[in-house]
């Protein structure tokens, strides 16, 4: 069973388009995250949700809008895609909103052309 | 703003060597430091160190937290080619949901 799953795994799109990435975890965790990993492999937190409530928004452009319909899902919608949005996006979950072991999804490689 | 710095950024060794990776942190109300290994896909958890658990060991990997120096080391003894990966360190305090990652150390182990 996959603990944290993301779809799609690859996404190639043109500038200006709107796209969504879905994330689901079956671990029963209360906290979920979105991270962006750039070409230099630097992993930067974007959003944290605890029990469907946003708890961290790390100065991400408002073109990025997370949505958590329930504790097991955290989706990421991106409007008006830009070249600089090209990266790998990881979803993660953890048992605790305080610093704790995180389980990462396989990542979504987004390429904006 | 919280800050986590890892060194070296990259390291190339031969099988059998011992390596030490460093992670220093500046985190408000520090609570935990975690190490992850990232091979081709997602990071996977290695260790979590806190004020009450400053040393962890699993097989050839071990990690120590130095609360005075605000740093941690990850040691890998008798390295194998399968240890080739990016090693990530992150740290957080008492703010919910906030974790800061370091830049990572790219370890390459040659046969």
Tab-separated table of C-alpha atoms in Angstrom, chain A residues 69-111:
chain	number	residue	atom	x	y	z
A	69	UNK	CA	-11.028	18.685	1.522
A	70	UNK	CA	-10.291	16.299	4.399
A	71	UNK	CA	-7.366	15.239	6.568
A	72	UNK	CA	-6.206	12.612	4.078
A	73	UNK	CA	-5.996	14.926	1.063
A	74	UNK	CA	-4.048	18.053	0.240
A	75	UNK	CA	-4.215	19.324	-3.306
A	76	UNK	CA	-2.209	22.103	-4.915
A	77	UNK	CA	-3.643	24.303	-7.627
A	78	UNK	CA	-1.373	26.607	-9.593
A	79	UNK	CA	-2.724	29.444	-11.723
A	80	UNK	CA	-0.955	31.241	-14.560
A	81	UNK	CA	2.079	28.977	-14.567
A	82	UNK	CA	5.495	30.588	-15.033
A	83	UNK	CA	8.826	29.163	-16.171
A	84	UNK	CA	10.178	29.512	-12.632
A	85	UNK	CA	7.526	27.146	-11.346
A	86	UNK	CA	9.351	24.256	-12.991
A	87	UNK	CA	10.489	21.999	-10.154
A	88	UNK	CA	9.640	18.797	-8.341
A	89	UNK	CA	6.770	19.213	-5.900
A	90	UNK	CA	6.604	16.870	-2.942
A	91	UNK	CA	3.670	16.233	-0.699
A	92	UNK	CA	4.386	14.897	2.794
A	93	UNK	CA	2.534	13.980	5.936
A	94	UNK	CA	3.406	13.541	9.577
A	95	UNK	CA	1.758	12.356	12.751
A	96	UNK	CA	2.489	15.588	14.577
A	97	UNK	CA	2.454	19.268	13.501
A	98	UNK	CA	5.557	19.826	15.575
A	99	UNK	CA	8.859	18.746	13.963
A	100	UNK	CA	8.457	15.024	13.474
A	101	UNK	CA	9.201	12.252	10.999
A	102	UNK	CA	7.645	13.040	7.640
A	103	UNK	CA	6.559	10.615	4.952
A	104	UNK	CA	7.025	11.946	1.451
A	105	UNK	CA	5.111	11.205	-1.698
A	106	UNK	CA	6.996	10.253	-4.890
A	107	UNK	CA	6.988	13.807	-6.185
A	108	UNK	CA	5.485	15.522	-9.216
A	109	UNK	CA	7.948	16.821	-11.784
A	110	UNK	CA	6.423	19.976	-13.252
A	111	UNK	CA	7.930	21.395	-16.422
